[in-house]
PDB file of C-alpha atoms in Angstrom:
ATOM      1  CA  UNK A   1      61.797  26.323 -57.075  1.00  0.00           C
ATOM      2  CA  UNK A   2      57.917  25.906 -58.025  1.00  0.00           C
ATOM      3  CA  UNK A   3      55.203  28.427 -56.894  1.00  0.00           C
ATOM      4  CA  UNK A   4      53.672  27.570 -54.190  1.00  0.00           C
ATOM      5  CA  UNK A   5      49.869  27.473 -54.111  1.00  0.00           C
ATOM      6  CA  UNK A   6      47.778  29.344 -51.733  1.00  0.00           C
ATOM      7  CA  UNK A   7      46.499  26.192 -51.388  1.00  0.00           C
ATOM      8  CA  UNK A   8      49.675  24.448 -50.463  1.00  0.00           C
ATOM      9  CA  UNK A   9      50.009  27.232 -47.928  1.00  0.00           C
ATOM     10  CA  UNK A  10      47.204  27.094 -46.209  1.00  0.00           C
ATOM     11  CA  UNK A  11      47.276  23.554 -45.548  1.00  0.00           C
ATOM     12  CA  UNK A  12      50.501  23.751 -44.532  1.00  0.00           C
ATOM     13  CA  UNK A  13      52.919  22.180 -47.233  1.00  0.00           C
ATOM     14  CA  UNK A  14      55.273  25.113 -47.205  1.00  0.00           C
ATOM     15  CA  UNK A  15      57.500  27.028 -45.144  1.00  0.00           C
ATOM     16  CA  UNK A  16      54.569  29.282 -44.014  1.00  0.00           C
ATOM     17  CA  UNK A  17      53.090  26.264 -42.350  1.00  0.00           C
ATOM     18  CA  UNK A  18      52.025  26.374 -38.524  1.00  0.00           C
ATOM     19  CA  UNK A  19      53.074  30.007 -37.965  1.00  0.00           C
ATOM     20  CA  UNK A  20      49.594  30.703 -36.068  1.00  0.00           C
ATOM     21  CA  UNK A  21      50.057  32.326 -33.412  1.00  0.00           C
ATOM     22  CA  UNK A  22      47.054  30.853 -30.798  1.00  0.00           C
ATOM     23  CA  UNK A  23      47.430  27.841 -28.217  1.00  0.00           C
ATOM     24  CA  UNK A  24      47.389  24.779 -29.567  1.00  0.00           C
ATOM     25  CA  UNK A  25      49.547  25.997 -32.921  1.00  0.00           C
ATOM     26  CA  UNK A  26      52.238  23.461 -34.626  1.00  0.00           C
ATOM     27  CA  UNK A  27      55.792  24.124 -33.936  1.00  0.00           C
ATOM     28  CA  UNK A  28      57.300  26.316 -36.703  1.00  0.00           C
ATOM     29  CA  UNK A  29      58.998  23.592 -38.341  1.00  0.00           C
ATOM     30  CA  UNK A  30      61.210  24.972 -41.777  1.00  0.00           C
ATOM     31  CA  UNK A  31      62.896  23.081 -44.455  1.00  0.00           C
ATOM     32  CA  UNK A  32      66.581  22.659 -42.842  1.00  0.00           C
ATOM     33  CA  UNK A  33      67.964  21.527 -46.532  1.00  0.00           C
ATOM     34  CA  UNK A  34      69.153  24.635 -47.587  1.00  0.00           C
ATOM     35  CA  UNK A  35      70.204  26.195 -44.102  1.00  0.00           C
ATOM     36  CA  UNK A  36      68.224  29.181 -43.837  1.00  0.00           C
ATOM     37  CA  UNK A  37      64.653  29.767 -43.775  1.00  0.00           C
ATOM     38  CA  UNK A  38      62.646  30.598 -47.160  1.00  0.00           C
ATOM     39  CA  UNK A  39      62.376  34.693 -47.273  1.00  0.00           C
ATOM     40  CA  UNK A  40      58.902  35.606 -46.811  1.00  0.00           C
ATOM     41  CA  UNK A  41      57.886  38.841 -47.625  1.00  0.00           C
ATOM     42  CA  UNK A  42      54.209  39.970 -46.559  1.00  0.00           C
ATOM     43  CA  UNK A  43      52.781  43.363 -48.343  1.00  0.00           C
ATOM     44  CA  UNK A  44      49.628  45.007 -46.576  1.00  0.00           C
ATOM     45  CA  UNK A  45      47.787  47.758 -47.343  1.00  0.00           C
ATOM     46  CA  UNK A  46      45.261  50.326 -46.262  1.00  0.00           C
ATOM     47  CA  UNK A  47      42.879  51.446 -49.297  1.00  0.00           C
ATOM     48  CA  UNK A  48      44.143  49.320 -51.921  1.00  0.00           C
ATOM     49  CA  UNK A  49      41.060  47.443 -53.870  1.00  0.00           C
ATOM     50  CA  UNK A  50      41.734  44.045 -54.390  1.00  0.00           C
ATOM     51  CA  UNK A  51      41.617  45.199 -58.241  1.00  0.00           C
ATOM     52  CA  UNK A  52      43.857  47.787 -58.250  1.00  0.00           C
ATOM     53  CA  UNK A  53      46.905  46.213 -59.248  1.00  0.00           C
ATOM     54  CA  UNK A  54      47.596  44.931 -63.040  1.00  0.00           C
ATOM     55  CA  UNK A  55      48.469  41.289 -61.546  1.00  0.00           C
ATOM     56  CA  UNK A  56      44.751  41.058 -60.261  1.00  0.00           C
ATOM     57  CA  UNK A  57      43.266  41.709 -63.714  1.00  0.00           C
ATOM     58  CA  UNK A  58      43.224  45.302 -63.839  1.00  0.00           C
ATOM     59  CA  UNK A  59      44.079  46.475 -67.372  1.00  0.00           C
ATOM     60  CA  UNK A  60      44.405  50.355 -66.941  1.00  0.00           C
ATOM     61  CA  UNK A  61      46.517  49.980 -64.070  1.00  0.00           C
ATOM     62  CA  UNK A  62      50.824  49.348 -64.335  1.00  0.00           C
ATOM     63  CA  UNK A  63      52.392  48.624 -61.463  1.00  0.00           C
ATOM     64  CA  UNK A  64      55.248  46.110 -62.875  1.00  0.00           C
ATOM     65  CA  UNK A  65      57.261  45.412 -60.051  1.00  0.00           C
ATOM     66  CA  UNK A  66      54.128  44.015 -57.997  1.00  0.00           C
ATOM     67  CA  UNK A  67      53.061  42.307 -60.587  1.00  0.00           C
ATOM     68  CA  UNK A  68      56.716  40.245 -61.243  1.00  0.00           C
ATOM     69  CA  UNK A  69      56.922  39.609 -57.458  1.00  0.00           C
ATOM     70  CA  UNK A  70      53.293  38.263 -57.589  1.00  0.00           C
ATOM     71  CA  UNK A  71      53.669  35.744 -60.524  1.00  0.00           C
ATOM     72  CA  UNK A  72      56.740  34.280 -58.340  1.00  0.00           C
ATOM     73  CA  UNK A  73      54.802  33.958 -54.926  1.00  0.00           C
ATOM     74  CA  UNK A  74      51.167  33.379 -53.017  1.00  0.00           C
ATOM     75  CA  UNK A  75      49.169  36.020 -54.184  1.00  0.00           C
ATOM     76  CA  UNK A  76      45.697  36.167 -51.953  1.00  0.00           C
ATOM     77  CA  UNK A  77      43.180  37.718 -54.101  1.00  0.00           C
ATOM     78  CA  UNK A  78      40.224  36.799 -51.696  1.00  0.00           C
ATOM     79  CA  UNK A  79      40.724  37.875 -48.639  1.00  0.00           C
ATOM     80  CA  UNK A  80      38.747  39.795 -46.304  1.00  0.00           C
ATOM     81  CA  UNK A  81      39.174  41.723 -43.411  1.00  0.00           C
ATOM     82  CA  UNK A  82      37.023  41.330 -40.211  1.00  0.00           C
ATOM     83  CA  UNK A  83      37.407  45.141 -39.265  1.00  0.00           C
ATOM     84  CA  UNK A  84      36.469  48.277 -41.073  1.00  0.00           C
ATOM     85  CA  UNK A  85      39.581  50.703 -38.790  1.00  0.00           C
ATOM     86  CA  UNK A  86      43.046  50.173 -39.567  1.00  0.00           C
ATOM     87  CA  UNK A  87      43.916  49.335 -36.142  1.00  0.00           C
ATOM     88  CA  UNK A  88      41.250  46.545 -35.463  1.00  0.00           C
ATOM     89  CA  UNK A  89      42.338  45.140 -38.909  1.00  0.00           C
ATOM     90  CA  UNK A  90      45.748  45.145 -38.404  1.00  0.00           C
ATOM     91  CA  UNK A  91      45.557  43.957 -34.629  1.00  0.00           C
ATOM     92  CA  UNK A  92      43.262  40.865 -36.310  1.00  0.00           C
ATOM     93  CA  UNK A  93      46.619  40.400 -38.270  1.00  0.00           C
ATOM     94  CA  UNK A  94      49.185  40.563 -36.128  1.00  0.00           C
ATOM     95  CA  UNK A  95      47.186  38.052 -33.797  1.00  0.00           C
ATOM     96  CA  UNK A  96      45.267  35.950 -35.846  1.00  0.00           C
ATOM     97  CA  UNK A  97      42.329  37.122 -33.377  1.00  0.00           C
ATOM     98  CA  UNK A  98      39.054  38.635 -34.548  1.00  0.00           C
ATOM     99  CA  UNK A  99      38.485  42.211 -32.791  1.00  0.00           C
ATOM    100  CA  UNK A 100      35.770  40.788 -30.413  1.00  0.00           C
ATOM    101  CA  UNK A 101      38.645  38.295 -28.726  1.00  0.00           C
ATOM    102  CA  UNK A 102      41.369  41.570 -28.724  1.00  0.00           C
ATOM    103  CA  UNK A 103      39.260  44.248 -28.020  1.00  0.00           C
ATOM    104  CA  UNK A 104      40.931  46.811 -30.553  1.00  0.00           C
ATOM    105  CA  UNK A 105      36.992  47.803 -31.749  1.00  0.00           C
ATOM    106  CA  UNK A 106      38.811  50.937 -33.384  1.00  0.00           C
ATOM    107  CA  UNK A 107      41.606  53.253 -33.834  1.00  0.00           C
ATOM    108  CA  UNK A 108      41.119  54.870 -29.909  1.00  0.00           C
ATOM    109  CA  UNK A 109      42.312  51.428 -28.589  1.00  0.00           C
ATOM    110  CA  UNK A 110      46.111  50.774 -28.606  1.00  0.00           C
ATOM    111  CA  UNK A 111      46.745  46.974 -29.071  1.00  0.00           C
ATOM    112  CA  UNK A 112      48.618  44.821 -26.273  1.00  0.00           C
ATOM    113  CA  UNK A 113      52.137  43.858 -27.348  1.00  0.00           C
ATOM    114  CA  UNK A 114      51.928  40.616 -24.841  1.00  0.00           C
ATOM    115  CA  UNK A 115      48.605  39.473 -27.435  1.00  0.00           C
ATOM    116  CA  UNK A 116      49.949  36.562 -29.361  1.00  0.00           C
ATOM    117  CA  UNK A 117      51.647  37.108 -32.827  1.00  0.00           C
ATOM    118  CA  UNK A 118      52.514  35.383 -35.438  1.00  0.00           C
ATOM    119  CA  UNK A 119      55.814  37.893 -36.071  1.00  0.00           C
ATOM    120  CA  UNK A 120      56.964  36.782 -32.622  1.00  0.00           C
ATOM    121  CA  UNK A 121      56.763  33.441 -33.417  1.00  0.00           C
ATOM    122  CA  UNK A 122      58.565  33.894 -36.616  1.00  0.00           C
ATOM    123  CA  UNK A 123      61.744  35.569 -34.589  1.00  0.00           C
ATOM    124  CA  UNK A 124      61.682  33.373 -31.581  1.00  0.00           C
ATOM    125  CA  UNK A 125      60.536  30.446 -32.942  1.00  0.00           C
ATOM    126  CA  UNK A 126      61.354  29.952 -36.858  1.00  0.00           C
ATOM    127  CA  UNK A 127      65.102  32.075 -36.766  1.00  0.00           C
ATOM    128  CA  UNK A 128      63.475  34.692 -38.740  1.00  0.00           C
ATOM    129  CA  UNK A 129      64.885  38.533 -38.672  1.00  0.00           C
ATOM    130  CA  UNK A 130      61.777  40.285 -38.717  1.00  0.00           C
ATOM    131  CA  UNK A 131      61.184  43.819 -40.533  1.00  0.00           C
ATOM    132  CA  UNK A 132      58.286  46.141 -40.431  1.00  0.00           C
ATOM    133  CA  UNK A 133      58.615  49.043 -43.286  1.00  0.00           C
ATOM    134  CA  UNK A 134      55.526  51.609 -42.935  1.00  0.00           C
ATOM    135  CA  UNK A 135      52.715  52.575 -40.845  1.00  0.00           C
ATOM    136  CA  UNK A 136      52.339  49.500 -38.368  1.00  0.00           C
ATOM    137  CA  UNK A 137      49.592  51.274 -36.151  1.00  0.00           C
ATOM    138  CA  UNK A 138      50.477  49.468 -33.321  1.00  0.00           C
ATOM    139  CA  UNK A 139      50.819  51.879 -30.766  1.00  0.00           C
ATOM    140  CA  UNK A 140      50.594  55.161 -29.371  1.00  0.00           C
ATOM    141  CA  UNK A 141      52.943  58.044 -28.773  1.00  0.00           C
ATOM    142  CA  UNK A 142      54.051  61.338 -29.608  1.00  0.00           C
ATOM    143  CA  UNK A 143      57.382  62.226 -30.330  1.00  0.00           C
ATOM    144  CA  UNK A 144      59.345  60.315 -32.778  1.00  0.00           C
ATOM    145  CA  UNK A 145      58.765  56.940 -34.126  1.00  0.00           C
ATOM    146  CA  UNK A 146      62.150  55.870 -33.293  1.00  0.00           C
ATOM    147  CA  UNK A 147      61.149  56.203 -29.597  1.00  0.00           C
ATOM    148  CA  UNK A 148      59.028  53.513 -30.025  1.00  0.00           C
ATOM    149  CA  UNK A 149      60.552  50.679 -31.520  1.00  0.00           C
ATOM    150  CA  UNK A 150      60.584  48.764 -28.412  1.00  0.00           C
ATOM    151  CA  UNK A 151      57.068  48.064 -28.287  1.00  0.00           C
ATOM    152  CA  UNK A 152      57.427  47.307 -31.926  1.00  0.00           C
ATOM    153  CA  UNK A 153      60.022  44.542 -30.870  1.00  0.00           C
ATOM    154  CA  UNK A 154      57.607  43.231 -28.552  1.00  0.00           C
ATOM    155  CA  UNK A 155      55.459  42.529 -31.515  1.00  0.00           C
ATOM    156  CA  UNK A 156      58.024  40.536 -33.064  1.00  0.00           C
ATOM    157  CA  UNK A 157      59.966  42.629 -35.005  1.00  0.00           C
ATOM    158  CA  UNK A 158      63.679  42.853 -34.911  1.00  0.00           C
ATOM    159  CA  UNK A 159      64.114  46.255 -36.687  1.00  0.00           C
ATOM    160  CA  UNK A 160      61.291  48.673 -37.674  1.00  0.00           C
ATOM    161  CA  UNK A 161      61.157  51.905 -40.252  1.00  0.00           C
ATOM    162  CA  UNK A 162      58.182  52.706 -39.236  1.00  0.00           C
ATOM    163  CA  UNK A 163      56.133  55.738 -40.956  1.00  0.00           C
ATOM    164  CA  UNK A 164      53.019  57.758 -39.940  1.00  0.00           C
ATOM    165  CA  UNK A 165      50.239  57.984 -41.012  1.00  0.00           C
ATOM    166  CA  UNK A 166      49.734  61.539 -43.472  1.00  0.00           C
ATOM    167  CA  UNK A 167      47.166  62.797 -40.533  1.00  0.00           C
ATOM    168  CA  UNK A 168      49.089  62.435 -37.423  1.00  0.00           C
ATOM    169  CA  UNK A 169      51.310  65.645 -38.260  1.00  0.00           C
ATOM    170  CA  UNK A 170      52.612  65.533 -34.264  1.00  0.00           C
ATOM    171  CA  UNK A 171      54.830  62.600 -35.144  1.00  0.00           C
ATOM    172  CA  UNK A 172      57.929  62.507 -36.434  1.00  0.00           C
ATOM    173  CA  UNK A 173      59.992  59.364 -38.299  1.00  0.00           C
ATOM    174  CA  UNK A 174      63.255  58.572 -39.959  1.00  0.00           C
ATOM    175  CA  UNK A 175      61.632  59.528 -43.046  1.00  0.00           C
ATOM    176  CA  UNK A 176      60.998  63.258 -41.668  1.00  0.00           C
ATOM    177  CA  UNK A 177      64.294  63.257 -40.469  1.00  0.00           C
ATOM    178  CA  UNK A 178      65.762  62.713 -44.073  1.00  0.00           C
ATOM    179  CA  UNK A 179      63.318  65.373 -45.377  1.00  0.00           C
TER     180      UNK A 179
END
């Protein structure tokens, strides 16, 4: 199968096409030809310069594995995010929204599940099994992670193994559990 181009993708000649998440968005409409949905698999990060990876050009850095799945699929290199805290930015993400239509200014306000989202429209919409692997941000709580997936599912996703972030010590995760 060719690479797509983040061209293609943006303008809607792939799989990825019409997944916004606001009124007014196309239907999800997939490729029934093969009978399942293409896998899409979308990496974000906190701190990580849009040169810090060998695929973007850096030449002291290795990171091979990122680098093979990048020269097989869309690779953004210029992107920007519209907040400066995690949780605004990842909010803006989740809901295709800039902060000043969510009202996540920073990472003191916890995001509304019921906001639109693009993952939810995935599940319900496009017969997608949704996963979220990491830090998602999207809520608050003490306790363990775990206790919280439910919130996570009204996001959109259908499982979570979710993480913490290395300051918030009072929370505990799957990952803690192993340790």
């Amino acid at each position: 199968m060719p690479r797509p181009t983040r061209r293609a993708v943006l303008q809607g000649a792939t799989a990825l096409a019409g997944v916004g998440c606001g009124p007014g968005s196309a239907p999800i409409q997939r490729d029934t030809s093969s009978g399942s949905p293409p896998p899409i698999l979308y990496i974000y990060v906190d701190q990580l310069r849009y040169d810090a990876l060998g695929c973007t050009g850096n030449p002291l850095v290795r990171s091979p594995n990122l680098d093979a799945l990048a020269a097989q699929a869309v690779l953004f290199s210029s992107c920007v995010t519209n907040a400066p805290s995690c949780r605004a930015s990842r909010t803006s993400m989740m809901t295709g929204l800039h902060v000043f239509e969510h009202g996540v200014w920073d990472n003191h306000v916890r995001p509304d599940p019921a906001l639109q989202s693009h993952v939810r429209r995935l599940r319900d919409e496009g017969g997608y099994r949704t996963l979220v692997v990491g830090k998602t941000h999207l809520h608050d709580g003490l306790g363990h992670l775990d206790d919280h997936v439910d919130q996570l599912r009204r996001w959109g996703f259908s499982d979570a193994v979710e993480l913490p972030d290395p300051q918030q010590h009072d929370l505990q995760s799957a990952h803690s559990d192993w340790l």
